[in-house]
XYZ file of C-alpha atoms in Angstrom:
519
model
C -21.759 -12.548 31.072
C -24.789 -12.705 33.215
C -29.104 -12.769 33.406
C -30.107 -12.278 37.047
C -31.145 -8.840 38.185
C -29.363 -6.111 39.559
C -29.952 -2.641 41.519
C -31.592 0.004 39.441
C -28.865 2.684 40.690
C -25.805 0.358 40.332
C -22.942 1.619 43.431
C -25.220 4.575 44.551
C -24.281 6.324 41.042
C -25.103 4.064 37.665
C -28.209 4.290 36.770
C -28.812 0.541 34.662
C -31.473 -0.693 31.888
C -34.926 -2.113 32.839
C -35.180 -5.904 32.640
C -32.276 -8.212 31.272
C -28.790 -7.389 31.755
C -26.800 -9.873 29.820
C -24.728 -8.879 26.756
C -23.685 -5.403 26.627
C -26.094 -2.144 28.072
C -26.282 1.102 28.264
C -25.558 2.984 31.782
C -25.884 6.167 32.758
C -23.451 7.811 35.287
C -24.881 10.585 37.778
C -21.773 11.907 38.710
C -20.012 12.704 35.330
C -17.755 15.119 37.574
C -15.839 12.787 39.594
C -14.636 11.253 36.448
C -14.629 13.270 32.755
C -15.859 11.286 29.996
C -13.542 13.478 27.586
C -9.915 13.623 29.374
C -10.363 11.259 32.164
C -9.430 14.010 34.998
C -10.504 13.399 38.582
C -10.044 16.980 39.950
C -13.287 18.238 39.422
C -15.782 18.506 42.358
C -19.755 18.453 42.515
C -21.967 20.839 41.039
C -19.199 21.933 38.543
C -20.659 22.167 35.391
C -17.251 21.307 33.382
C -14.563 20.032 33.526
C -11.726 22.045 35.045
C -8.899 20.580 32.565
C -10.042 20.055 29.350
C -13.685 22.088 29.545
C -15.993 19.248 28.726
C -19.444 19.261 29.302
C -20.159 17.183 33.138
C -23.720 16.908 32.274
C -25.141 13.088 32.533
C -23.263 10.413 30.445
C -24.095 7.405 29.217
C -21.293 4.524 28.486
C -21.827 1.145 27.435
C -21.038 -1.784 29.755
C -21.155 -5.209 31.119
C -22.476 -6.784 34.338
C -20.971 -9.953 35.835
C -19.959 -11.796 38.524
C -16.715 -11.755 39.772
C -15.461 -15.257 39.505
C -16.882 -15.088 35.482
C -15.242 -12.066 34.484
C -15.623 -12.237 30.447
C -15.024 -9.845 28.005
C -13.818 -6.920 28.415
C -14.394 -6.526 32.139
C -10.853 -9.002 32.089
C -9.349 -6.681 30.911
C -8.314 -4.514 33.857
C -7.166 -8.083 35.136
C -4.026 -7.857 32.363
C -0.508 -6.707 33.258
C 0.804 -5.800 30.109
C 0.035 -2.177 29.289
C 0.838 -2.631 25.564
C -1.805 -5.722 25.435
C -4.638 -3.063 27.241
C -3.878 -0.259 24.393
C -5.022 -3.029 22.048
C -8.453 -3.901 23.942
C -11.251 -1.944 24.396
C -10.880 1.047 26.668
C -12.095 0.892 30.399
C -13.462 3.700 31.917
C -14.131 2.308 35.270
C -14.887 -1.418 37.200
C -16.710 -1.010 39.843
C -18.276 -3.891 42.361
C -21.243 -4.221 44.823
C -22.369 -7.116 46.582
C -21.687 -10.019 44.421
C -21.709 -8.068 40.379
C -18.828 -5.839 38.501
C -20.208 -3.507 36.144
C -17.202 -2.626 33.840
C -17.458 0.318 31.580
C -16.535 1.125 28.463
C -14.932 4.003 26.706
C -17.068 4.904 23.457
C -14.818 7.138 20.288
C -18.147 6.870 18.383
C -18.288 5.801 14.997
C -14.573 5.680 13.755
C -14.475 1.475 12.622
C -12.086 0.313 9.415
C -12.981 0.826 5.833
C -12.434 -1.963 3.870
C -10.359 -2.916 1.501
C -7.393 -1.847 3.240
C -4.079 -1.635 1.281
C -1.548 -4.573 2.055
C 0.959 -2.588 4.037
C -1.987 -1.335 6.554
C -3.661 -5.063 6.449
C -0.083 -6.370 7.719
C 0.251 -3.480 10.135
C -3.529 -4.519 11.401
C -2.850 -8.356 11.294
C 0.902 -7.724 13.432
C -0.850 -5.600 15.298
C -3.618 -8.680 15.979
C -1.271 -11.596 16.203
C 0.459 -10.039 18.582
C -2.615 -9.657 21.070
C -2.923 -13.296 20.035
C 0.378 -14.218 21.289
C 0.602 -12.622 24.542
C -2.999 -14.262 25.148
C -3.034 -17.632 23.923
C 0.639 -17.416 26.672
C -1.590 -16.660 29.604
C -4.187 -19.426 28.436
C -6.393 -16.854 26.941
C -8.955 -16.671 24.053
C -10.273 -13.795 21.806
C -13.083 -15.046 20.675
C -15.439 -14.180 17.294
C -13.963 -10.403 16.228
C -16.015 -8.631 13.190
C -14.962 -5.603 11.345
C -17.616 -3.143 13.577
C -15.562 -4.423 16.534
C -12.332 -2.234 15.390
C -11.929 1.409 16.347
C -9.363 3.950 15.270
C -8.228 6.232 17.695
C -7.385 9.669 16.763
C -3.460 9.066 16.724
C -4.675 6.716 14.154
C -3.946 3.322 16.284
C -6.567 0.477 15.942
C -7.725 -0.958 19.530
C -10.583 -3.006 19.395
C -14.161 -1.308 20.833
C -15.100 -4.451 21.441
C -14.025 -8.603 22.619
C -17.099 -10.204 23.840
C -15.359 -13.128 23.072
C -12.511 -12.613 25.568
C -12.055 -15.508 28.334
C -10.248 -18.014 29.874
C -9.160 -21.148 28.972
C -8.316 -24.116 30.170
C -5.502 -26.311 29.031
C -7.553 -29.287 27.277
C -9.205 -26.055 24.834
C -5.875 -24.524 23.830
C -5.544 -26.223 20.820
C -9.139 -25.631 19.580
C -9.030 -22.237 21.137
C -5.658 -21.040 18.882
C -6.782 -22.322 15.947
C -10.149 -20.360 16.568
C -8.510 -17.399 17.014
C -6.421 -17.917 14.010
C -9.596 -18.559 11.726
C -10.873 -15.457 13.644
C -7.514 -13.165 12.153
C -7.501 -14.411 8.927
C -11.059 -14.360 7.986
C -10.924 -10.110 9.098
C -8.280 -9.782 7.053
C -9.730 -11.476 4.004
C -12.485 -9.113 4.730
C -10.447 -6.045 5.198
C -8.562 -6.385 2.101
C -11.204 -8.144 -0.266
C -8.793 -11.379 -0.685
C -10.983 -13.698 -2.707
C -10.500 -17.166 -1.673
C -8.850 -19.641 -3.094
C -8.536 -23.444 -1.563
C -5.886 -26.579 -2.035
C -6.813 -28.217 -5.512
C -6.245 -32.437 -4.949
C -2.732 -32.352 -6.481
C 0.448 -31.252 -5.120
C 1.317 -29.749 -8.824
C -1.974 -27.699 -8.856
C -1.694 -26.296 -5.022
C 1.723 -24.857 -5.944
C 0.555 -23.701 -9.215
C -2.350 -21.748 -6.617
C 0.239 -20.289 -4.261
C 2.039 -18.852 -7.102
C -0.950 -17.432 -8.607
C -2.051 -15.600 -4.433
C 1.264 -14.552 -3.477
C 1.739 -12.774 -0.189
C -0.784 -11.991 2.379
C -3.590 -13.880 0.590
C -1.432 -17.286 0.715
C -0.044 -16.991 3.883
C -4.533 -16.412 4.936
C -5.555 -19.554 3.061
C -2.325 -21.443 5.206
C -4.128 -20.445 8.243
C -7.333 -21.441 7.274
C -5.944 -25.029 5.764
C -3.844 -25.365 8.821
C -0.044 -25.092 7.783
C 0.084 -22.015 10.069
C -0.467 -24.017 13.583
C 0.254 -21.248 16.279
C -0.130 -17.164 16.676
C 3.609 -16.902 17.004
C 4.370 -18.036 13.887
C 1.782 -16.168 12.357
C 3.492 -12.826 13.470
C 6.719 -13.780 11.930
C 5.236 -14.329 9.240
C 3.851 -11.105 9.021
C 6.307 -8.815 9.960
C 8.842 -10.384 7.044
C 5.528 -10.094 5.178
C 5.664 -6.466 6.466
C 9.670 -5.769 6.197
C 10.089 -7.160 2.958
C 6.920 -5.217 1.682
C 8.391 -1.692 3.595
C 12.353 -2.152 3.058
C 13.753 -2.223 -0.548
C 16.727 -3.757 -1.049
C 18.906 -1.365 -1.506
C 21.102 -1.044 -5.287
C 22.821 1.013 -6.706
C 21.403 2.832 -10.048
C 24.252 3.941 -12.988
C 22.770 5.275 -15.796
C 23.029 6.416 -19.427
C 21.134 8.619 -21.736
C 20.958 9.847 -24.830
C 19.304 11.405 -27.174
C 19.148 12.246 -31.083
C 16.814 14.355 -33.655
C 17.388 10.932 -35.726
C 18.293 10.772 -39.965
C 14.664 12.831 -41.028
C 13.271 15.064 -38.825
C 14.808 18.718 -38.523
C 14.059 19.179 -34.724
C 13.874 17.129 -30.971
C 10.300 16.836 -29.701
C 11.827 14.184 -27.835
C 12.757 15.058 -23.138
C 14.064 13.115 -21.215
C 15.224 13.052 -17.439
C 17.301 11.298 -15.586
C 17.177 12.664 -11.775
C 19.575 10.332 -9.618
C 19.581 10.707 -5.553
C 21.931 8.499 -3.931
C 22.560 8.820 0.262
C 24.776 6.959 2.602
C 24.360 7.836 6.410
C 25.810 6.052 8.963
C 25.902 3.096 6.750
C 22.591 3.056 5.686
C 22.814 3.707 1.879
C 19.376 4.741 -0.090
C 19.150 5.145 -3.910
C 16.152 6.723 -5.644
C 16.015 7.162 -9.205
C 13.576 9.329 -11.259
C 13.289 8.775 -14.932
C 11.309 10.717 -17.679
C 11.168 10.801 -21.583
C 8.361 12.173 -23.133
C 7.908 11.734 -27.585
C 6.235 16.000 -28.625
C 3.943 15.788 -31.265
C 2.005 18.632 -32.575
C 4.781 19.762 -35.176
C 7.933 22.151 -34.541
C 7.018 24.564 -31.428
C 4.697 22.847 -30.460
C 6.188 19.091 -29.505
C 8.668 20.104 -28.467
C 7.196 22.435 -25.517
C 4.723 19.718 -24.583
C 7.562 17.283 -24.437
C 9.584 19.766 -21.461
C 6.097 20.758 -20.321
C 5.523 16.679 -19.562
C 8.884 16.016 -18.412
C 9.193 19.242 -15.833
C 5.214 19.234 -14.678
C 6.029 15.119 -13.844
C 8.974 15.285 -12.025
C 8.327 18.784 -10.067
C 5.251 16.615 -8.378
C 7.848 14.004 -7.470
C 10.608 15.792 -5.959
C 8.200 18.293 -3.981
C 5.864 15.194 -2.733
C 8.250 12.653 -2.053
C 11.918 12.978 -2.290
C 12.939 14.762 0.894
C 10.496 12.457 3.050
C 11.753 9.468 1.415
C 15.394 10.006 2.072
C 14.039 10.094 5.898
C 15.724 6.343 7.189
C 12.645 5.825 8.857
C 10.421 6.480 6.460
C 8.366 3.046 5.310
C 7.711 2.092 1.367
C 4.394 1.902 0.264
C 3.890 0.739 -3.054
C -0.129 1.811 -2.960
C 0.847 5.590 -1.750
C 4.405 5.447 -4.457
C 1.573 4.310 -7.206
C -0.708 6.895 -6.420
C 2.245 9.098 -6.481
C 3.507 8.932 -10.070
C -0.398 8.497 -11.269
C -0.842 12.321 -9.867
C 2.272 12.823 -11.714
C 1.399 11.720 -15.185
C -1.657 13.696 -14.295
C 0.035 16.893 -13.673
C 1.880 16.223 -16.839
C -1.355 16.177 -18.438
C -3.018 18.988 -17.124
C 0.187 20.887 -18.084
C 0.125 20.142 -21.575
C -3.646 20.751 -21.688
C -3.149 24.174 -20.399
C -0.450 25.487 -22.848
C -2.025 24.007 -25.815
C -5.383 26.108 -24.791
C -3.070 29.466 -24.861
C -1.283 28.661 -27.982
C -4.363 27.811 -29.405
C -3.163 23.904 -30.910
C -2.855 20.644 -31.141
C 0.482 19.818 -28.804
C 0.438 16.869 -26.970
C 3.074 14.056 -25.768
C 3.744 10.330 -24.392
C 5.115 10.258 -21.158
C 6.924 6.967 -19.510
C 8.415 6.954 -16.285
C 9.437 5.256 -13.485
C 10.353 6.123 -9.848
C 12.612 3.799 -8.235
C 13.279 3.032 -4.976
C 15.805 1.126 -4.080
C 15.020 -2.364 -6.262
C 11.089 -1.233 -5.958
C 10.446 0.116 -9.019
C 6.599 1.736 -10.240
C 5.866 2.772 -14.152
C 3.811 5.465 -15.101
C 2.938 5.654 -19.345
C 0.428 6.482 -21.437
C 1.471 6.886 -25.093
C 3.374 4.953 -27.308
C 6.805 5.520 -25.353
C 8.273 2.485 -23.841
C 9.587 1.152 -20.387
C 11.509 -2.488 -20.728
C 13.123 -4.463 -17.692
C 16.413 -5.990 -19.067
C 16.561 -9.782 -17.008
C 18.756 -12.022 -17.698
C 19.685 -11.170 -20.950
C 15.883 -11.112 -21.948
C 14.289 -7.499 -22.833
C 10.613 -7.818 -21.156
C 8.228 -4.631 -21.817
C 6.769 -3.574 -18.782
C 4.904 -0.751 -20.274
C 2.398 -0.859 -22.734
C 1.587 1.264 -26.457
C -1.848 3.333 -26.118
C -1.472 2.566 -30.344
C -3.645 1.193 -32.757
C -1.577 -1.494 -33.715
C -1.562 -2.077 -30.341
C -5.049 -2.435 -29.916
C -4.849 -4.779 -33.253
C -2.639 -6.812 -31.841
C -5.281 -7.568 -28.769
C -7.635 -8.198 -30.593
C -5.568 -10.836 -32.840
C -6.152 -8.496 -36.180
C -2.625 -8.623 -36.783
C 1.146 -9.933 -35.075
C 3.141 -8.628 -32.720
C 5.357 -7.763 -34.977
C 3.771 -6.096 -37.649
C 3.157 -2.873 -35.366
C 6.670 -2.046 -37.147
C 5.482 -2.060 -40.775
C 1.612 -1.348 -39.962
C 0.313 1.982 -42.046
C -1.105 2.827 -38.647
C 1.573 2.727 -36.639
C 2.289 5.970 -35.627
C -1.807 6.621 -34.456
C -1.538 7.254 -30.785
C -5.207 6.205 -28.957
C -4.059 8.185 -25.558
C -1.602 10.911 -25.143
C -0.776 14.194 -22.630
C -3.064 16.682 -23.773
C -5.661 15.207 -24.985
C -8.337 15.611 -22.878
C -8.543 16.872 -18.928
C -9.646 13.210 -17.544
C -6.875 10.379 -18.897
C -6.377 7.557 -17.868
C -2.617 6.284 -16.278
C -1.282 2.856 -16.463
C 0.913 2.415 -13.650
C 2.722 -0.887 -12.938
C 4.991 -2.414 -10.494
C 8.427 -4.157 -11.175
C 10.755 -5.621 -8.453
C 14.448 -5.654 -10.013
C 17.884 -7.453 -9.033
C 21.492 -6.776 -9.193
C 22.320 -7.276 -12.616
C 18.867 -6.499 -14.502
C 18.756 -3.186 -15.799
C 15.325 -0.323 -17.016
C 15.738 0.889 -20.392
C 13.096 3.648 -21.299
C 12.807 5.058 -25.003
C 10.688 6.804 -27.089
C 8.840 5.328 -30.079
C 11.891 6.299 -32.529
C 14.138 3.674 -30.947
C 12.130 0.652 -30.148
C 10.332 0.815 -33.973
C 13.811 1.643 -35.373
C 16.111 -1.460 -33.437
C 13.085 -3.689 -32.300
C 13.349 -5.633 -29.414
C 15.921 -8.437 -30.053
C 18.138 -6.144 -31.548
C 18.494 -3.761 -28.420
C 18.304 -7.065 -26.452
C 22.286 -7.884 -27.718
C 23.203 -3.982 -27.796
C 22.491 -4.129 -23.672
C 24.886 -7.403 -23.972
C 27.449 -6.397 -25.572
C 28.832 -4.001 -23.018
C 27.966 -3.364 -19.113
C 28.352 1.037 -19.400
C 25.272 2.666 -19.901
C 26.471 5.031 -21.175
C 28.020 3.357 -24.334
C 24.972 1.378 -24.899
C 22.397 4.237 -25.500
C 25.126 5.914 -28.173
C 25.086 2.297 -28.974
C 21.284 2.093 -29.205
C 20.906 6.013 -30.872
C 23.470 4.859 -33.568
C 21.698 1.256 -34.295
C 18.486 3.638 -34.685
C 19.637 5.627 -37.004
C 21.434 3.593 -39.396
C 17.931 1.775 -39.871
C 16.622 4.742 -40.886
C 16.203 7.104 -38.068
C 12.882 7.873 -38.796
C 11.639 9.746 -35.672
C 13.642 11.506 -32.518
C 15.464 9.314 -30.695
C 15.624 9.412 -26.553
C 16.701 6.484 -24.435
C 17.855 6.584 -20.487
C 19.230 2.907 -19.393
C 19.270 1.960 -15.588
C 21.937 -0.849 -14.327
C 21.484 -1.993 -10.951
C 24.271 -3.547 -9.027
C 24.910 -4.510 -5.387
C 25.755 -1.517 -3.059
C 29.141 -2.848 -0.726
C 30.880 0.314 0.590
C 27.856 2.276 -0.212
C 28.205 4.512 -3.410
């Protein structure tokens, strides 16, 4: 940048502001027809009021600009000197660079207020981090520094691509400054990603044991950003490699086969079955690329004969229909990137669609029908669970049954408050009181859970008629006794009936296995 004065009309065309010309200034192009501000066309002639190519009005145009000397190019004035087009596409867009006497005027394209808004989800933050880390790798390899960077320096192009709106700190550096510059640029990028993801900071504790515990609490991007701040990540290439690996791990689920069994029974007391389940499995093998997607739902209807079973069926169909229409087709595209946030939102919308269907039918019928719903959308090794009510989803891992969902029941509330023990939920006189269910109201809160499974694990979805009768320890034993999910589901049903079968019973078991040779 510079402080010296310059002619008011630069190169016979650009009107400069009065006074100090340091920093970013605003200049007016008095010959806008020579280059269309909207499309960059050079085919217009003097006197043209509109661009011949895009139709934009060719009136006098203001541009952000910087004024430098040829031997002291800095900031966006350095962009035209960079040979790599892919790098220039990340830096501020230079409209023109004009030299007059010993001064260089660099004009910048301003796309308007299209800056990023925090918070970004982790996948979007990883994409941005990879983009900026690649920029740093190039700059550092070519003895350049990016300098300070703020959220307002980033802009989103119409295509969705992100580039820098400004790069005032871009400069060349001497060899003896390299280590300091690299450290400063990495810190700048880490701080920017923290701001965009609203990531709280943690620092390394005094003891190594405490430090390991802190890392375990903040895996993924927060941990990597902390390692940049503490100097454990020392160069842009290492940061880029870690970010790319992290993104691949987030967006590319591990392929696992899903082996499914399901069963339902009226039980030993009821005269009709109000439980519904759905087990929908898609498996594809295209050019040795295996994909497995599963949608599993268990719904327990409430409201009596001809209402409960109607409610659970409506809930099941409405949730499944939304997922099938909104996700399954695109998910089978080999280029489709998995996004946990998007999938979580999809599952939430599916449960809300189920609620809407039950509410509408209850209003039409004039009754109080309702239903619980627990559902799992499984993509490879990624599981997203949506839950409302007291039907449950469990993960079976290394011989242990681990509950994923949380009951929306009075007894669970009492357990949370410490007023009863966990084991008391099976005998409490109000154990059937559900505090949240489909059909209660149009606005309902949905619990969403994310899990990672591995080969040898299983998912168990079941209504309360299953888990209340058999309890978790017995279900663990039954899952360990056989590998066939169909056999296990039948044994789970039989065990619930032997224990009294006081309610309808529905269970789905999904076992996960490696995929050698495909499906």
